[in-house]
Coordinates of C-alpha atoms and ligand atoms in Angstrom, one line a residue:
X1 CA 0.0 0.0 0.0
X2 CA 1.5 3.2 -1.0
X3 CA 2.5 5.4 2.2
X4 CA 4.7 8.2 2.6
X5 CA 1.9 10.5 1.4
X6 CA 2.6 13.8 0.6
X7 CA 0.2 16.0 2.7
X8 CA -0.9 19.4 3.0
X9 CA -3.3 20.9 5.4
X10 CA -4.7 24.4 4.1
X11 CA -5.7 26.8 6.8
X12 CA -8.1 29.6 6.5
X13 CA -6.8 32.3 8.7
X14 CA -8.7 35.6 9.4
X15 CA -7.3 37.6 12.4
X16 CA -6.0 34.6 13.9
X17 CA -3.1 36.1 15.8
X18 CA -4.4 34.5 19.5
X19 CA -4.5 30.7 18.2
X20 CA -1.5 30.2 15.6
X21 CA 1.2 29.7 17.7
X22 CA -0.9 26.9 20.0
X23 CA -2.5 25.5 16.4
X24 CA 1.2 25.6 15.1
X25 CA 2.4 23.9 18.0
X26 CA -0.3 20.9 18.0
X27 CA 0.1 20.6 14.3
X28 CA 3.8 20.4 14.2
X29 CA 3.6 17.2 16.9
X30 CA 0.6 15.7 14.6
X31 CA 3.0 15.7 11.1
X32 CA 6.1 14.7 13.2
X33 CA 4.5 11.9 14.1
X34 CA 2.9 11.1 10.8
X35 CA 6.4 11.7 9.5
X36 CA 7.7 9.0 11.5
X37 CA 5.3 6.5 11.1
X38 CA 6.1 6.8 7.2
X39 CA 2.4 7.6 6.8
X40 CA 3.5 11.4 5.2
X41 CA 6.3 12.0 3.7
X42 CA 9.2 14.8 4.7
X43 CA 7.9 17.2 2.6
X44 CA 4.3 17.5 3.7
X45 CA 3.5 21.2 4.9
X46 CA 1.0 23.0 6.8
X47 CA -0.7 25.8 4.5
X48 CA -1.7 28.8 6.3
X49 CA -3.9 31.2 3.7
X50 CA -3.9 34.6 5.2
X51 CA -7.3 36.2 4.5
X52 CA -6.4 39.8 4.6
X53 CA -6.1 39.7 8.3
X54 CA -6.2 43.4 10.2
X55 CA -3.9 41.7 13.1
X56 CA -0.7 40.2 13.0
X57 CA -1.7 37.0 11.5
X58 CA 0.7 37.3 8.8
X59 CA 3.6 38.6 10.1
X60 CA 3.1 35.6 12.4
X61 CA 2.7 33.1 10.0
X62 CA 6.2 34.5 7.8
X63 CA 7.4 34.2 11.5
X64 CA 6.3 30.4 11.9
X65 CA 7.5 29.5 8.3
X66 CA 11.1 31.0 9.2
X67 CA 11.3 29.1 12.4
X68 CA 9.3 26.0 11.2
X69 CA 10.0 23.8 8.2
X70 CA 6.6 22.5 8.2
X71 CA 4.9 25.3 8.0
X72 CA 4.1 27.7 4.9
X73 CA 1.6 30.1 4.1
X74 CA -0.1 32.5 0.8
X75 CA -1.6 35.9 1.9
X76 CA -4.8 37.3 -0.2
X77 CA -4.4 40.8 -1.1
X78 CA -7.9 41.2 0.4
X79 CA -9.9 40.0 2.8
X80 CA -12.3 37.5 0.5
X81 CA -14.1 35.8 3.1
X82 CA -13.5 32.0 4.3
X83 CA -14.8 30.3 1.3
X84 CA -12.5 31.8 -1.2
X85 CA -9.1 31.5 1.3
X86 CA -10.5 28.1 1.5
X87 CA -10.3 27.8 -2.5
X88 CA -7.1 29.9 -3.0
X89 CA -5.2 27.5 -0.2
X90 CA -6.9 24.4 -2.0
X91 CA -6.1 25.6 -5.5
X92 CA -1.9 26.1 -4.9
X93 CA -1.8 23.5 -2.7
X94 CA -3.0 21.0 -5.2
X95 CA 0.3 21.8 -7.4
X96 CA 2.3 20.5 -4.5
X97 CA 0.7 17.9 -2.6
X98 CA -0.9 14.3 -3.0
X99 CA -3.7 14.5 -0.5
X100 CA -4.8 17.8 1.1
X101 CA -6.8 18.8 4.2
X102 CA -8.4 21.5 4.9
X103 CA -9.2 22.7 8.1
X104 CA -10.4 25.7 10.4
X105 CA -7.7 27.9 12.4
X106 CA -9.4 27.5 15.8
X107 CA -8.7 24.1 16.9
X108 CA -12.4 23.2 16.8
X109 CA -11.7 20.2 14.1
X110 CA -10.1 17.4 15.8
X111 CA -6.7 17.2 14.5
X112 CA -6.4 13.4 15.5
X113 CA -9.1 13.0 13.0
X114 CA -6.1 12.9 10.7
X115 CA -5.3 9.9 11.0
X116 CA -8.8 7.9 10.1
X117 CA -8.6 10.5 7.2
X118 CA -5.6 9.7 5.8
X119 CA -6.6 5.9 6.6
X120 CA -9.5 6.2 4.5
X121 CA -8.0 7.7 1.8
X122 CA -5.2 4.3 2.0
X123 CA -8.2 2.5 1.9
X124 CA -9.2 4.2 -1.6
X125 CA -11.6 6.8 -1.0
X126 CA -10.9 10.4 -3.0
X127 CA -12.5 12.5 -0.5
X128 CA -13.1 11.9 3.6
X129 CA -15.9 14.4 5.0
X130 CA -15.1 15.1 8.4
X131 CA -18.4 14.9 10.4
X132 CA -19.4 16.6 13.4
X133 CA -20.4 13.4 15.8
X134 CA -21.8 15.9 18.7
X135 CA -21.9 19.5 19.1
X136 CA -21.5 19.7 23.0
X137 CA -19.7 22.4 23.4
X138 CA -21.5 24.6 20.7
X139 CA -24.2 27.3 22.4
X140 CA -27.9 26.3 22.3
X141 CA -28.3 28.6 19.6
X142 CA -25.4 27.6 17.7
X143 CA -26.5 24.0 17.6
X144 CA -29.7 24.8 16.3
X145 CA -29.2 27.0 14.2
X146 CA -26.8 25.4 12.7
X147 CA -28.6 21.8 12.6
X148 CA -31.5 23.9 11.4
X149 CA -29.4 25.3 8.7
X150 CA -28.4 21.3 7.3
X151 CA -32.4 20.3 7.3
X152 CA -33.2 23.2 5.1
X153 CA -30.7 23.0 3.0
X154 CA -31.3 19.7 2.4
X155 CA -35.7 20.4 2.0
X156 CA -34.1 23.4 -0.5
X157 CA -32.6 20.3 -2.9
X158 CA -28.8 20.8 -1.9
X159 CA -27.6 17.7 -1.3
X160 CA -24.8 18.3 1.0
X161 CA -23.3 15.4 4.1
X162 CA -24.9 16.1 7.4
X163 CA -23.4 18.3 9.5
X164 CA -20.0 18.5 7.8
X165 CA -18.5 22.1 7.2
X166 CA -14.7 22.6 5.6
X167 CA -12.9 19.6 7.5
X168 CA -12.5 17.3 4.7
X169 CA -9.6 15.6 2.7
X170 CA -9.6 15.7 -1.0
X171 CA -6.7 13.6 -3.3
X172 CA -5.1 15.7 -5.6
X173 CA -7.5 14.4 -8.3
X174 CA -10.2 15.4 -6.8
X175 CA -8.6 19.4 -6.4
X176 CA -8.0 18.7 -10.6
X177 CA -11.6 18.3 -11.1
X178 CA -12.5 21.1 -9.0
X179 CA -10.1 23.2 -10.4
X180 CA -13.0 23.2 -13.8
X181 CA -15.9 24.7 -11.1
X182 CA -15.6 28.3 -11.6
X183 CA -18.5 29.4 -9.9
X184 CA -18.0 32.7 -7.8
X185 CA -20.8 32.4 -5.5
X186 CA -18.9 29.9 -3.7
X187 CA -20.6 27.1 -0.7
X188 CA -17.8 24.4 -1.9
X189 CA -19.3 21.4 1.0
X190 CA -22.3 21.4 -1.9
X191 CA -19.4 21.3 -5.0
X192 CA -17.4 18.0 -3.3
X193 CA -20.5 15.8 -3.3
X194 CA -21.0 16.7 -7.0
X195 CA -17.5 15.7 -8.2
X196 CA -18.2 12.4 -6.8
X197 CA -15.5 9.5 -6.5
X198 CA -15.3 7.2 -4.2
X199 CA -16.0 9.4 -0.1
X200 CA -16.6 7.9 3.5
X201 CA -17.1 10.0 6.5
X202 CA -14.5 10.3 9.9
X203 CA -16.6 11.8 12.8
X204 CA -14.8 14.0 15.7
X205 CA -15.7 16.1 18.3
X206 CA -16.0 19.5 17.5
X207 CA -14.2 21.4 20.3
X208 CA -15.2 25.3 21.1
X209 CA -13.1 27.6 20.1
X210 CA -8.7 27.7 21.3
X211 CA -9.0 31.5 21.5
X212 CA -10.5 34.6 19.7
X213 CA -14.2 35.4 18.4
X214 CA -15.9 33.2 15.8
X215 CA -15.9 35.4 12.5
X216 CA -18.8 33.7 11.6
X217 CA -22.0 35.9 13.4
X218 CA -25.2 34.8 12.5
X219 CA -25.8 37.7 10.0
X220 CA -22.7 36.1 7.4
X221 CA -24.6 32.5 8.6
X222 CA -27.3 33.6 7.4
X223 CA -26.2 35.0 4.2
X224 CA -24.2 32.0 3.7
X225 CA -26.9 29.4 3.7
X226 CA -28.7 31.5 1.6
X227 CA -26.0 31.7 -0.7
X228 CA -25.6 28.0 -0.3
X229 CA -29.6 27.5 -1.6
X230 CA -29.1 30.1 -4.2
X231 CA -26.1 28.7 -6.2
X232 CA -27.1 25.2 -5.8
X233 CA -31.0 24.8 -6.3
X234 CA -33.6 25.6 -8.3
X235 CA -36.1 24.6 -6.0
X236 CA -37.1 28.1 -4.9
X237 CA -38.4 29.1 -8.4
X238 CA -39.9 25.2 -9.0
X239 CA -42.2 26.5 -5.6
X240 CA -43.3 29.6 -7.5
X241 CA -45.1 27.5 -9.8
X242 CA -46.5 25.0 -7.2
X243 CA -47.8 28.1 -5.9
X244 CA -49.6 29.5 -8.4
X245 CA -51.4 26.3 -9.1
X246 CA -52.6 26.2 -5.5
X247 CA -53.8 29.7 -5.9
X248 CA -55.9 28.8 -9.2
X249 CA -57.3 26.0 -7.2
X250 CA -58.0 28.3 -4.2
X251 CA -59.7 30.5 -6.9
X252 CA -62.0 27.6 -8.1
X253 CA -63.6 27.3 -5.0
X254 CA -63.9 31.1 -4.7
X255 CA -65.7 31.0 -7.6
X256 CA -67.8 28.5 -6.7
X257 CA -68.6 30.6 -2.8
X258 CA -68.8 33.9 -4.5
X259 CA -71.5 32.2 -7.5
X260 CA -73.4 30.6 -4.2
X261 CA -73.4 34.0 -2.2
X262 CA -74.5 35.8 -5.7
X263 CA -77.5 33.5 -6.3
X264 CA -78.7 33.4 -2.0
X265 CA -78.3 37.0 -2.8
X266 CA -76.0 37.9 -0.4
X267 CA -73.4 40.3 -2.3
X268 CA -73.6 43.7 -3.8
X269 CA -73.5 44.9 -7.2
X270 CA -70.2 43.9 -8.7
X271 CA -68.4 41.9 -6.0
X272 CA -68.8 38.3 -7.4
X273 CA -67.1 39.3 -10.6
X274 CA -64.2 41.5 -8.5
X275 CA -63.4 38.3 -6.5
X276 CA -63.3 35.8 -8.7
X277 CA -61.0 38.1 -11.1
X278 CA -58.8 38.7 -8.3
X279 CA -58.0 35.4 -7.3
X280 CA -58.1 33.9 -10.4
X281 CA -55.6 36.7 -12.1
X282 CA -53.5 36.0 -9.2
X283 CA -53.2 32.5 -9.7
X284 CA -52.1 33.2 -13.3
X285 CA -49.3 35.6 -12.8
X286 CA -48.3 33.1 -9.9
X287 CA -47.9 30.1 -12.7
X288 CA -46.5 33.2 -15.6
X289 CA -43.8 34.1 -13.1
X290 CA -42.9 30.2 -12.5
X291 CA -42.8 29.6 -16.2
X292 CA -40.3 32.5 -16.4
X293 CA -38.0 31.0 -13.5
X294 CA -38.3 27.6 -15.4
X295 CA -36.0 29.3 -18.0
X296 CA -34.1 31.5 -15.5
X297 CA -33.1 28.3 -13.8
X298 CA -31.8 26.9 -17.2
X299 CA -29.9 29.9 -17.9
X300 CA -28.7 29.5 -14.4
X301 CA -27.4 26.2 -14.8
X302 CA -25.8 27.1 -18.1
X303 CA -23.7 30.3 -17.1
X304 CA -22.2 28.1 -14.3
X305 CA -20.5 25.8 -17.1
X306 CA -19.9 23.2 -14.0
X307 CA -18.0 20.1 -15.5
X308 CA -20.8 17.7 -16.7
X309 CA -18.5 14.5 -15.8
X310 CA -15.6 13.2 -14.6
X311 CA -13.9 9.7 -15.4
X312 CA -13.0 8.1 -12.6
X313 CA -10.9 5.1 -14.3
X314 CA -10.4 4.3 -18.0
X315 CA -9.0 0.5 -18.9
X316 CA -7.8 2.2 -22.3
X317 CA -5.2 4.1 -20.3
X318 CA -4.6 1.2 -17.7
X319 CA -3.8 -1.0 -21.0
X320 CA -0.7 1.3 -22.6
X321 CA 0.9 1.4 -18.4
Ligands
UDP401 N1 -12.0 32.9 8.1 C1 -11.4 33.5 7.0 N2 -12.0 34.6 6.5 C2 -13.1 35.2 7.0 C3 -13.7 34.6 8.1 C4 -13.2 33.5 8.7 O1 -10.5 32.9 6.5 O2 -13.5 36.3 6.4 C5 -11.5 31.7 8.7 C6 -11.2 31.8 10.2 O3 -9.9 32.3 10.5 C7 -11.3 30.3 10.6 C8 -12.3 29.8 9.7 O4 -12.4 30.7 8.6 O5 -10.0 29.6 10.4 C9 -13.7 29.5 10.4 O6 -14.1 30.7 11.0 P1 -14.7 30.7 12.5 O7 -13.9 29.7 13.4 O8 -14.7 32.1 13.0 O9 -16.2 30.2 12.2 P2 -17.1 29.3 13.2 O10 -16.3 28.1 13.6 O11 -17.5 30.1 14.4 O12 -18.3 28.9 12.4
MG402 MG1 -14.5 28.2 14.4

């Protein structure tokens, strides 16, 4: 079985200055022994992808990769937001590595996880989704909300592995194929399951936080699952139309009340014809407006070009080897 895998764990990093040097040190003992159990190789490094930090995060980080041989890092010229340090990291570290990981600054993703990862991926898988088996030490709210947030998404049509955020492994093959997604409106734990190859799951403990604030306040949560529905579904259009057929139906039986009223004699002058008009115009621009999002979602689906395949294994090429 091949070993001596050359790894690289990508690390978001957004005003991180209070946890590098603990997350550095952890780290450093989790490769060194990796290292020296010939599961990675030597020249395995930690990525840190400075997201236009305001702090010292980056003078840090040229700090740790003096000191450190392990370590390395890229800075944004920006701040882009976690999903897109996530990508940058994922997209240069590809060029280097084997197998990478990627992983949160905080030390809230178990980094003995690691090992059933890169087990996993010995064992043949392409990507290992790291799972959240309890969320403990996450607030009430958090946990909710956050559960919350995995149920709808997956009502919305988003198919996307339970409670799993950004801990996951991907082989370099797997980075390649991504590499053709060049969506901007980014949610990438809904891109992985669409590449496909051969995944399993590794659950851990999500810890709280080493140090610092979470940079994630419910506002960007929100805006993020949103984003998430947006660029992955086209569910929400699909319900415009439902709708407007439940409204023509609702506007049947109007019709029928407002004709039964009109011949007791219990309406005005007028008020039969106003109703049923109303509901039943409604219903109609409800159905127009879903027949209009039928084709937006098309041209949706088109403008984001997303790969339609990838070949996992083809016996021509296995032949000439
Ligand atoms: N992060 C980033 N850019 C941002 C916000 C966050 O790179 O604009 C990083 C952050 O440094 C951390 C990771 O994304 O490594 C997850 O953020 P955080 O731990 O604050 O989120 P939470 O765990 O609270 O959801
Ligand atoms: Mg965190």
């Amino acid at each position: 079985m091949k070993k001596n895998i050359k790894l690289y764990i990508v690390i978001p990093c957004y005003n991180e200055e209070e946890v590098l040097p603990e997350t550095t040190k952890r780290l450093k003992e989790k490769l060194n022994k990796l290292i020296n159990d010939n599961i990675i190789s030597k020249s395995s490094r930690v990525m840190y992808v400075n997201d236009g930090s305001k702090d010292k995060t980056w003078d840090i980080i040229k700090d740790i990769n003096a000191k450190e041989e392990l370590f390395t890092g890229i800075t944004l010229s920006r701040n882009r937001g976690h999903q897109n340090a996530l990508v940058a990291g994922l997209l240069t570290a590809k060029n280097y590595a084997d197998v990478v990981i990627s992983m949160d600054a905080d030390l809230q993703d178990d980094i003995n996880a690691i090992d059933a990862m890169l087990e996993k991926y010995l064992q043949g898988c392409d990507i290992v989704y790291g799972v959240r088996s309890s969320r403990e030490n996450d607030t009430f709210f958090k946990k909710a909300s956050a559960e919350g947030f995995y149920k709808f998404m997956s009502l919305m049509g988003v198919d996307i592995v339970f409670n799993h955020a950004d801990y996951r492994l991907t082989s370099r093959r797997v980075l390649e194929e991504f590499s053709n997604y060049h969506e901007v409106n980014l949610f990438l734990r809904g891109i992985f399951p669409l590449i496909g190859y051969k995944s399993d799951i590794v659950y851990y403990e999500r810890a709280s936080r080493f140090a610092g604030e979470s940079k994630y306040p419910l506002k960007k949560m929100l805006s993020f699952a949103w984003d998430g529905i947006s660029s992955f579904s086209v569910k929400p259009l699909r319900m415009i139309c439902s709708l407007g057929f439940v409204i023509l139906f609702i506007s049947l039986i109007i019709m029928l009340y407002s004709l039964i009223q009109k011949i007791i004699g219990n309406t005005v002058d007028g008020w039969t014809f106003i109703i049923i008009s109303i509901w039943f115009i409604g219903g109609l621009q409800m159905i127009s407006i879903g027949i209009i999002g039928e084709y937006i979602g098309k041209i949706y689906s088109e403008t984001k070009q997303r790969p339609r395949y990838a070949i996992s294994e083809n016996l021509l090429e296995q032949k000439d080897n």
